[in-house]
mmCIF file of C-alpha atoms in Angstrom:
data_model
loop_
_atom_site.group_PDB
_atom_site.id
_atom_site.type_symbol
_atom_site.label_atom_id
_atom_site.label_comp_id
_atom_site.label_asym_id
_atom_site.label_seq_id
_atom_site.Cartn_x
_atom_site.Cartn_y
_atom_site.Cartn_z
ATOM 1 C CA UNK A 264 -11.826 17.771 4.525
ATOM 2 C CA UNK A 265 -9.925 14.689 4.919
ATOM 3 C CA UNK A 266 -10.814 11.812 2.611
ATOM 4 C CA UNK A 267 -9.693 8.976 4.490
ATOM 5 C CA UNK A 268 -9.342 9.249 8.228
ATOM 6 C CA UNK A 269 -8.395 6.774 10.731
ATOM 7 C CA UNK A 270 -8.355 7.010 14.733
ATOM 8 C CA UNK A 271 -5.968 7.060 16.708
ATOM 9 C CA UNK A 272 -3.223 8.203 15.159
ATOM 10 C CA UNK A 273 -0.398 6.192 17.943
ATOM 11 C CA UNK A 274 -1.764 2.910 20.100
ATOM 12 C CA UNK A 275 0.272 1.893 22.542
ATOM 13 C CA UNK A 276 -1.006 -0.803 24.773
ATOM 14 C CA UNK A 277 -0.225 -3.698 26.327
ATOM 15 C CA UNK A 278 0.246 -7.493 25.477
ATOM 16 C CA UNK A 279 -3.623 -9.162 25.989
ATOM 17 C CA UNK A 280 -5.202 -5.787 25.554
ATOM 18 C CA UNK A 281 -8.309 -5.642 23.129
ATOM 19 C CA UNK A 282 -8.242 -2.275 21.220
ATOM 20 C CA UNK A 283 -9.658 -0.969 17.927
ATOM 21 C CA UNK A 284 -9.064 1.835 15.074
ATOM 22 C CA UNK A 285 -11.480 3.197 13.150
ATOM 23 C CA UNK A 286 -11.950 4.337 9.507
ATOM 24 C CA UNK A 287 -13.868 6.396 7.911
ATOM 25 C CA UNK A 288 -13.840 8.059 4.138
ATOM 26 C CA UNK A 289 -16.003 10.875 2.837
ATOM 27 C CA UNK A 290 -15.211 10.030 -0.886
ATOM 28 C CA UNK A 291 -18.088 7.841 -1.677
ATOM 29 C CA UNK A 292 -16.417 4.961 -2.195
ATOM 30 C CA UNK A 293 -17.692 1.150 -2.230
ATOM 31 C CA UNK A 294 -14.619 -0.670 -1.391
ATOM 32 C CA UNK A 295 -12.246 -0.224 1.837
ATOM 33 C CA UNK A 296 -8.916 -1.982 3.104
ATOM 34 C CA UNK A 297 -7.093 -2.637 5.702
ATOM 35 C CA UNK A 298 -3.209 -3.194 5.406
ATOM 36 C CA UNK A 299 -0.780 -3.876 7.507
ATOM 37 C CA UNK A 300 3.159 -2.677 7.440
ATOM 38 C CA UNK A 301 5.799 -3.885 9.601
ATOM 39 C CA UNK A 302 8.931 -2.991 10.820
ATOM 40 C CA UNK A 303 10.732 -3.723 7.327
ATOM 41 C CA UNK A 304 7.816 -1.718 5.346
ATOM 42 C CA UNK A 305 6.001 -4.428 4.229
ATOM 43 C CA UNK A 306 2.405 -3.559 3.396
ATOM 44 C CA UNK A 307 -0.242 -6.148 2.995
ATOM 45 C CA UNK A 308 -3.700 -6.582 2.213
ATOM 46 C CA UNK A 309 -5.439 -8.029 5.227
ATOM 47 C CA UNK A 310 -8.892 -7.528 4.603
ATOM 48 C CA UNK A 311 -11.184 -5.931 1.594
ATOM 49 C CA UNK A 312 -14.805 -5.103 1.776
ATOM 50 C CA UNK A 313 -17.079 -3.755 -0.616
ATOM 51 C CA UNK A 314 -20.203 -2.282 0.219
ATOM 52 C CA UNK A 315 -20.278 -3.613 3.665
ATOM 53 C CA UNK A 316 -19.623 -7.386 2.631
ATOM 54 C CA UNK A 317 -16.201 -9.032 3.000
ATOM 55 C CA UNK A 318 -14.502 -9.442 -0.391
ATOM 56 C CA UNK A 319 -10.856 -10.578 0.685
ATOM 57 C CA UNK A 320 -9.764 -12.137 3.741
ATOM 58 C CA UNK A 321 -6.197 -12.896 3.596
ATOM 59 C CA UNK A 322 -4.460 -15.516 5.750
ATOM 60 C CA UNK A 323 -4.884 -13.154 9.186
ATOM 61 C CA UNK A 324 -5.472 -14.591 12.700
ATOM 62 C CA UNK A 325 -9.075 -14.572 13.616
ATOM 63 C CA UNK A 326 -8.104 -12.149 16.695
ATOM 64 C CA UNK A 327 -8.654 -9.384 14.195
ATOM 65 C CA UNK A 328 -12.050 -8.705 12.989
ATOM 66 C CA UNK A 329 -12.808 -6.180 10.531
ATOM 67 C CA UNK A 330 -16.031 -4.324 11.020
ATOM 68 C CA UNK A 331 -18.077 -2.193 8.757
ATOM 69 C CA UNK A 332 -21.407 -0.704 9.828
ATOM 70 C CA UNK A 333 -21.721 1.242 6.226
ATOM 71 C CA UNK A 334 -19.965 2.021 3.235
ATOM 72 C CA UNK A 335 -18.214 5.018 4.389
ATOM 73 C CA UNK A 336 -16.625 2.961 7.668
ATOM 74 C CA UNK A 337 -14.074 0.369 8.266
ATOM 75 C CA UNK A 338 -13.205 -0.423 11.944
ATOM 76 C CA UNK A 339 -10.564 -3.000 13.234
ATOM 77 C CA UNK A 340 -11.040 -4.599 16.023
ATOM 78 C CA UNK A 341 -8.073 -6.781 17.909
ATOM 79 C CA UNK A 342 -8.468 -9.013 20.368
ATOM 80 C CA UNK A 343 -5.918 -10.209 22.635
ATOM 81 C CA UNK A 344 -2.800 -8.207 21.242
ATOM 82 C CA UNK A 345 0.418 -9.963 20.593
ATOM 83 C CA UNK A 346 4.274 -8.343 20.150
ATOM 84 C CA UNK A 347 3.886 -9.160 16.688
ATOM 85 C CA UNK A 348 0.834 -7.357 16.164
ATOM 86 C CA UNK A 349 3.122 -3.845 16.350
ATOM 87 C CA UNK A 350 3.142 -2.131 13.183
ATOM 88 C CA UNK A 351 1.525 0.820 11.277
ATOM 89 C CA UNK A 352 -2.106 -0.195 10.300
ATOM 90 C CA UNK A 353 -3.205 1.734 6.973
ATOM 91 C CA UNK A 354 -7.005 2.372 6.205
ATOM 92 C CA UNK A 355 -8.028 2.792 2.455
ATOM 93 C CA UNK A 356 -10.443 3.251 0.611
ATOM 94 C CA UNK A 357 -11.157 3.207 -3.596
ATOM 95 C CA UNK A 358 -13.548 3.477 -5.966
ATOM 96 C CA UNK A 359 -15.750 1.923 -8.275
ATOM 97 C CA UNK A 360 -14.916 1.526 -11.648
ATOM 98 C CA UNK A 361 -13.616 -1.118 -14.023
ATOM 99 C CA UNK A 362 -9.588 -2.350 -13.578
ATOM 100 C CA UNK A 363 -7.998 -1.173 -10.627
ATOM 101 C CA UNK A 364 -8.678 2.055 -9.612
ATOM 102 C CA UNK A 365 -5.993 3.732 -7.105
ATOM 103 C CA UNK A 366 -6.264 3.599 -3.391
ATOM 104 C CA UNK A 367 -6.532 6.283 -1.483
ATOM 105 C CA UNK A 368 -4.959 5.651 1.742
ATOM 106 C CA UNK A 369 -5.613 7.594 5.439
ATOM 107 C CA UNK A 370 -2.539 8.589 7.497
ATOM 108 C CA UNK A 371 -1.854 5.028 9.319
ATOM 109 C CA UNK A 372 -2.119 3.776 13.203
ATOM 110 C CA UNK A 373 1.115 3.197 14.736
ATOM 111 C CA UNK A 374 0.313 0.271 17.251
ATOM 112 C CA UNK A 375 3.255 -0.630 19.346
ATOM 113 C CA UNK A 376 2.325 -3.346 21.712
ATOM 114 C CA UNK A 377 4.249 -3.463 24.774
ATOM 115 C CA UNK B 25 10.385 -16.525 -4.810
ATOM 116 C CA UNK B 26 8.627 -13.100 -3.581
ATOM 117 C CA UNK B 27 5.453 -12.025 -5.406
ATOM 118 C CA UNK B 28 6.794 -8.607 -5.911
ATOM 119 C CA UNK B 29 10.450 -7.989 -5.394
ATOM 120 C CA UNK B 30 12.418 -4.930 -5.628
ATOM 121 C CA UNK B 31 15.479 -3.992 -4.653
ATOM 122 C CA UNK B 32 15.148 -1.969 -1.009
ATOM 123 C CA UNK B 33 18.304 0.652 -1.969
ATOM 124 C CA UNK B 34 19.243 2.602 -0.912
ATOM 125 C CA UNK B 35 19.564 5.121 -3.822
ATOM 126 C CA UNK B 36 22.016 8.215 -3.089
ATOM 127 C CA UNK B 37 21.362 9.844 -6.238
ATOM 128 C CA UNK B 38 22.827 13.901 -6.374
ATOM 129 C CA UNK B 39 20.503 16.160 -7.558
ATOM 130 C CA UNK B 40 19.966 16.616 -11.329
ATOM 131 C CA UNK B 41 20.562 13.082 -11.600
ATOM 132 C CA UNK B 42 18.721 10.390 -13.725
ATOM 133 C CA UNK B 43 17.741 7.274 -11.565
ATOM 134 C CA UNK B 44 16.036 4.286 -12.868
ATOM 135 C CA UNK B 45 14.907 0.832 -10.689
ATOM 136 C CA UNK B 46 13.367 -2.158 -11.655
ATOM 137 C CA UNK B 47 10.570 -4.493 -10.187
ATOM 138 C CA UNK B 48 9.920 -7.640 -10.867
ATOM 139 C CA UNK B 49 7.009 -9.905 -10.242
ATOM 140 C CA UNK B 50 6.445 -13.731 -10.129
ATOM 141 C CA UNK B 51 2.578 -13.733 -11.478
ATOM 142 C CA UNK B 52 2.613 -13.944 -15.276
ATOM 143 C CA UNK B 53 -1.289 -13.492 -14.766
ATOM 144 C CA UNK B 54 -0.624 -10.089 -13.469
ATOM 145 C CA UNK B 55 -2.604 -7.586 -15.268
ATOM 146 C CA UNK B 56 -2.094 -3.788 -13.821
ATOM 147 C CA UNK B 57 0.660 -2.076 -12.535
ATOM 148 C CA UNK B 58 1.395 0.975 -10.504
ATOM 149 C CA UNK B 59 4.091 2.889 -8.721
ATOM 150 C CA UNK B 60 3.324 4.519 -5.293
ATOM 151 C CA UNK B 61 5.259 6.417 -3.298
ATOM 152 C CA UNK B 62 5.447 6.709 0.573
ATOM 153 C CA UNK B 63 7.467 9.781 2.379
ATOM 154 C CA UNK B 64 8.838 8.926 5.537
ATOM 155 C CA UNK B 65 6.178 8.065 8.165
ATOM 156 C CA UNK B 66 3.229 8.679 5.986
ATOM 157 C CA UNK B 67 1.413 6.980 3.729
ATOM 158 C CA UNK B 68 1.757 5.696 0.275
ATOM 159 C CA UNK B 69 0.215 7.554 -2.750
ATOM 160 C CA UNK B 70 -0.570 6.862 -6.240
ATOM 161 C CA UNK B 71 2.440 7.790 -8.304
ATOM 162 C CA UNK B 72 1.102 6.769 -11.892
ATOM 163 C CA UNK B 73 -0.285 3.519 -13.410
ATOM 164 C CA UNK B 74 1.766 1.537 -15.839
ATOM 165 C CA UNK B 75 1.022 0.868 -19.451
ATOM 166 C CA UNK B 76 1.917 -1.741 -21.481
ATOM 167 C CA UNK B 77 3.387 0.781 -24.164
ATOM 168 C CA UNK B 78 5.360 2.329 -21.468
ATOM 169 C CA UNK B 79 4.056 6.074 -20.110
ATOM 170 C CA UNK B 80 5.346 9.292 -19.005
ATOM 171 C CA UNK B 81 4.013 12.334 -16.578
ATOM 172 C CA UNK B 82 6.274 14.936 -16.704
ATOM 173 C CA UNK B 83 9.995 13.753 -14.837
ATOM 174 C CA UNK B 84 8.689 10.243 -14.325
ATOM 175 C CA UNK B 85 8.591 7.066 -17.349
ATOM 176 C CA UNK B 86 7.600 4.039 -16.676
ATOM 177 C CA UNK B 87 7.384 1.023 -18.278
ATOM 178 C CA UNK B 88 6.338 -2.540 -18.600
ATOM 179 C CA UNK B 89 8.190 -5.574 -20.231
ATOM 180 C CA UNK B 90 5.842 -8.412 -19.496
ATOM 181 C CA UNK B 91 8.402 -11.210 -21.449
ATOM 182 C CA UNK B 92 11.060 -10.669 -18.395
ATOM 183 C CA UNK B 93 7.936 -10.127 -15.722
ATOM 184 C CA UNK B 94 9.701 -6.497 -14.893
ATOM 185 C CA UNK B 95 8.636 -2.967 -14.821
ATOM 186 C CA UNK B 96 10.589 -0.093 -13.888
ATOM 187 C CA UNK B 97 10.546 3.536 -13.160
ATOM 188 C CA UNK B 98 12.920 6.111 -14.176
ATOM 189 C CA UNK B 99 13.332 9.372 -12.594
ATOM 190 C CA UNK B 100 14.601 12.512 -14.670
ATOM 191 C CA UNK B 101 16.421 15.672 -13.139
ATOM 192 C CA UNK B 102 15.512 14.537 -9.950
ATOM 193 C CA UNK B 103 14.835 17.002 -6.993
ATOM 194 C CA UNK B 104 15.298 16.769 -3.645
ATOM 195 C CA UNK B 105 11.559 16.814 -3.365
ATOM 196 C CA UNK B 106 12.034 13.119 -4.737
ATOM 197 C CA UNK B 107 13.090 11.701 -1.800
ATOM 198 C CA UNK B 108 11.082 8.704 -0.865
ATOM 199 C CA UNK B 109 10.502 5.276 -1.012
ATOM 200 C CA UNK B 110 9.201 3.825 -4.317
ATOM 201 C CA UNK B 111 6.863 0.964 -4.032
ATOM 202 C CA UNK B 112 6.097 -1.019 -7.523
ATOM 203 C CA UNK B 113 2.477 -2.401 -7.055
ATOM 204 C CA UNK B 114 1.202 -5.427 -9.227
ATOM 205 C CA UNK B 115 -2.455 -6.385 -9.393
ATOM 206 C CA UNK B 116 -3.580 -10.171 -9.025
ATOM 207 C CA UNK B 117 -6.811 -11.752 -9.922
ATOM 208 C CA UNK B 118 -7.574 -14.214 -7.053
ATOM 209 C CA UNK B 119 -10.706 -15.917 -7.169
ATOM 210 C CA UNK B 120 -12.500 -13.221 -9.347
ATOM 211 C CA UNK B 121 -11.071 -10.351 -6.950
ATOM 212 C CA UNK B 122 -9.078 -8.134 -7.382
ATOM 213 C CA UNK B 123 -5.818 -8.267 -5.022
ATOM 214 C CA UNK B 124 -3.011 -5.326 -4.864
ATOM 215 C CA UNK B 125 0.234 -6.761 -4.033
ATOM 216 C CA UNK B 126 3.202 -4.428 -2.636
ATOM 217 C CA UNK B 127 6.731 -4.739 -3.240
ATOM 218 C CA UNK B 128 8.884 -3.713 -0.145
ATOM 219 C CA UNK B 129 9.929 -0.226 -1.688
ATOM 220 C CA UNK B 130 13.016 1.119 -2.775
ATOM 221 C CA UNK B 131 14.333 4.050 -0.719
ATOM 222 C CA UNK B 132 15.788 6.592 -3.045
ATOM 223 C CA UNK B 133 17.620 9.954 -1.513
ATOM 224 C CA UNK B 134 18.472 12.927 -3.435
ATOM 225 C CA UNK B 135 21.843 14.700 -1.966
ATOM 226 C CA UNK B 136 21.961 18.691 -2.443
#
């Protein structure tokens, strides 16, 4: 009964490699995220989509494109992986509603590229 | 200046202890606040929202001074169970959407 789930759970591959995760939530929401946290626990936004339609694209390299066939799923796809690109990769998802309602986050891909 | 900044810790705090940290941000257009919190190798959580009068759910109080762009949590009686790293969250409007932005977390430890 997991809410928000994301695939694999560890990615290790190598430098050039094309790999992706995928998300999925069974809460019925109309928004999903990706974030990204490095090595000092950073987390940002990288990508927001609501409903299937790209709301927020921040500043990320156009090797990684976000992919959502419906509402419920949110894959990442990376082309080309870089050192830089290690990091845990967190899938969420939230609902609708006025303000800011709370994310709801699945357990994170650890992608170490080697 | 960072968008978010708090300050990383760590926070040794004994048990039974009351521990308080600040968060500041650098948007005076911010308009929601949270705190989440993220055990070691898992993922962050909703920890409560923050009011502008200032709120409380059960240990936890937090509170909002939007003069001095701050908010801060403070922990009561804390339990080991408490151990974790705190992130302050601050919401920005960009372009009509809304944008969560994370503050780097402080680590706080509760010692037996």
């Amino acid at each position: 009964d997991t809410a928000v789930s994301q695939t694999p759970k560890y990615l290790v591959t190598q430098m050039g490699n094309d790999k992706s995760i995928k998300c999925e939530q069974n809460l019925g929401h109309d928004t999903m995220y990706w974030y990204k946290q490095d090595s000092k626990k950073f987390l940002k936004i990288m990508f927001s989509y609501n409903n299937k339609e790209l709301i927020i694209n921040e500043t990320v390299p156009n090797r990684f494109s976000p992919k959502s066939p419906d509402k419920a799923h949110l894959n990442l796809h990376i082309n080309s992986l870089e050192l830089g690109d290690s990091a845990v990769y967190f899938c969420a998802s939230s609902p609708p509603g006025q303000g800011v309602p709370p994310l709801h986050f699945g357990n994170g891909t650890r992608l170490t590229v080697t | 200046r960072k968008e978010v900044e708090q300050d990383p810790g760590p926070f040794n705090v004994p048990e039974g202890a009351t521990v308080a940290f600040n968060c500041t941000y650098s948007n005076s257009a911010s308009q929601s606040f949270f705190w989440y919190r993220q055990d070691c190798r898992k993922e962050p959580k909703l920890l409560m929202s923050v009011y502008s009068s200032g709120n409380e759910d059960g240990r936890f109080t937090a509170q909002l001074n939007r003069a001095s762009q701050y908010i801060s949590l403070l922990i009561r009686d804390s339990k080991l169970s408490d151990s974790a790293t705190y992130l302050c969250v601050v919401n920005m409007r960009n372009f009509g959407n809304e944008k969560l932005t994370f503050g780097t977390g402080t680590r706080l430890t509760i010692i037996p």
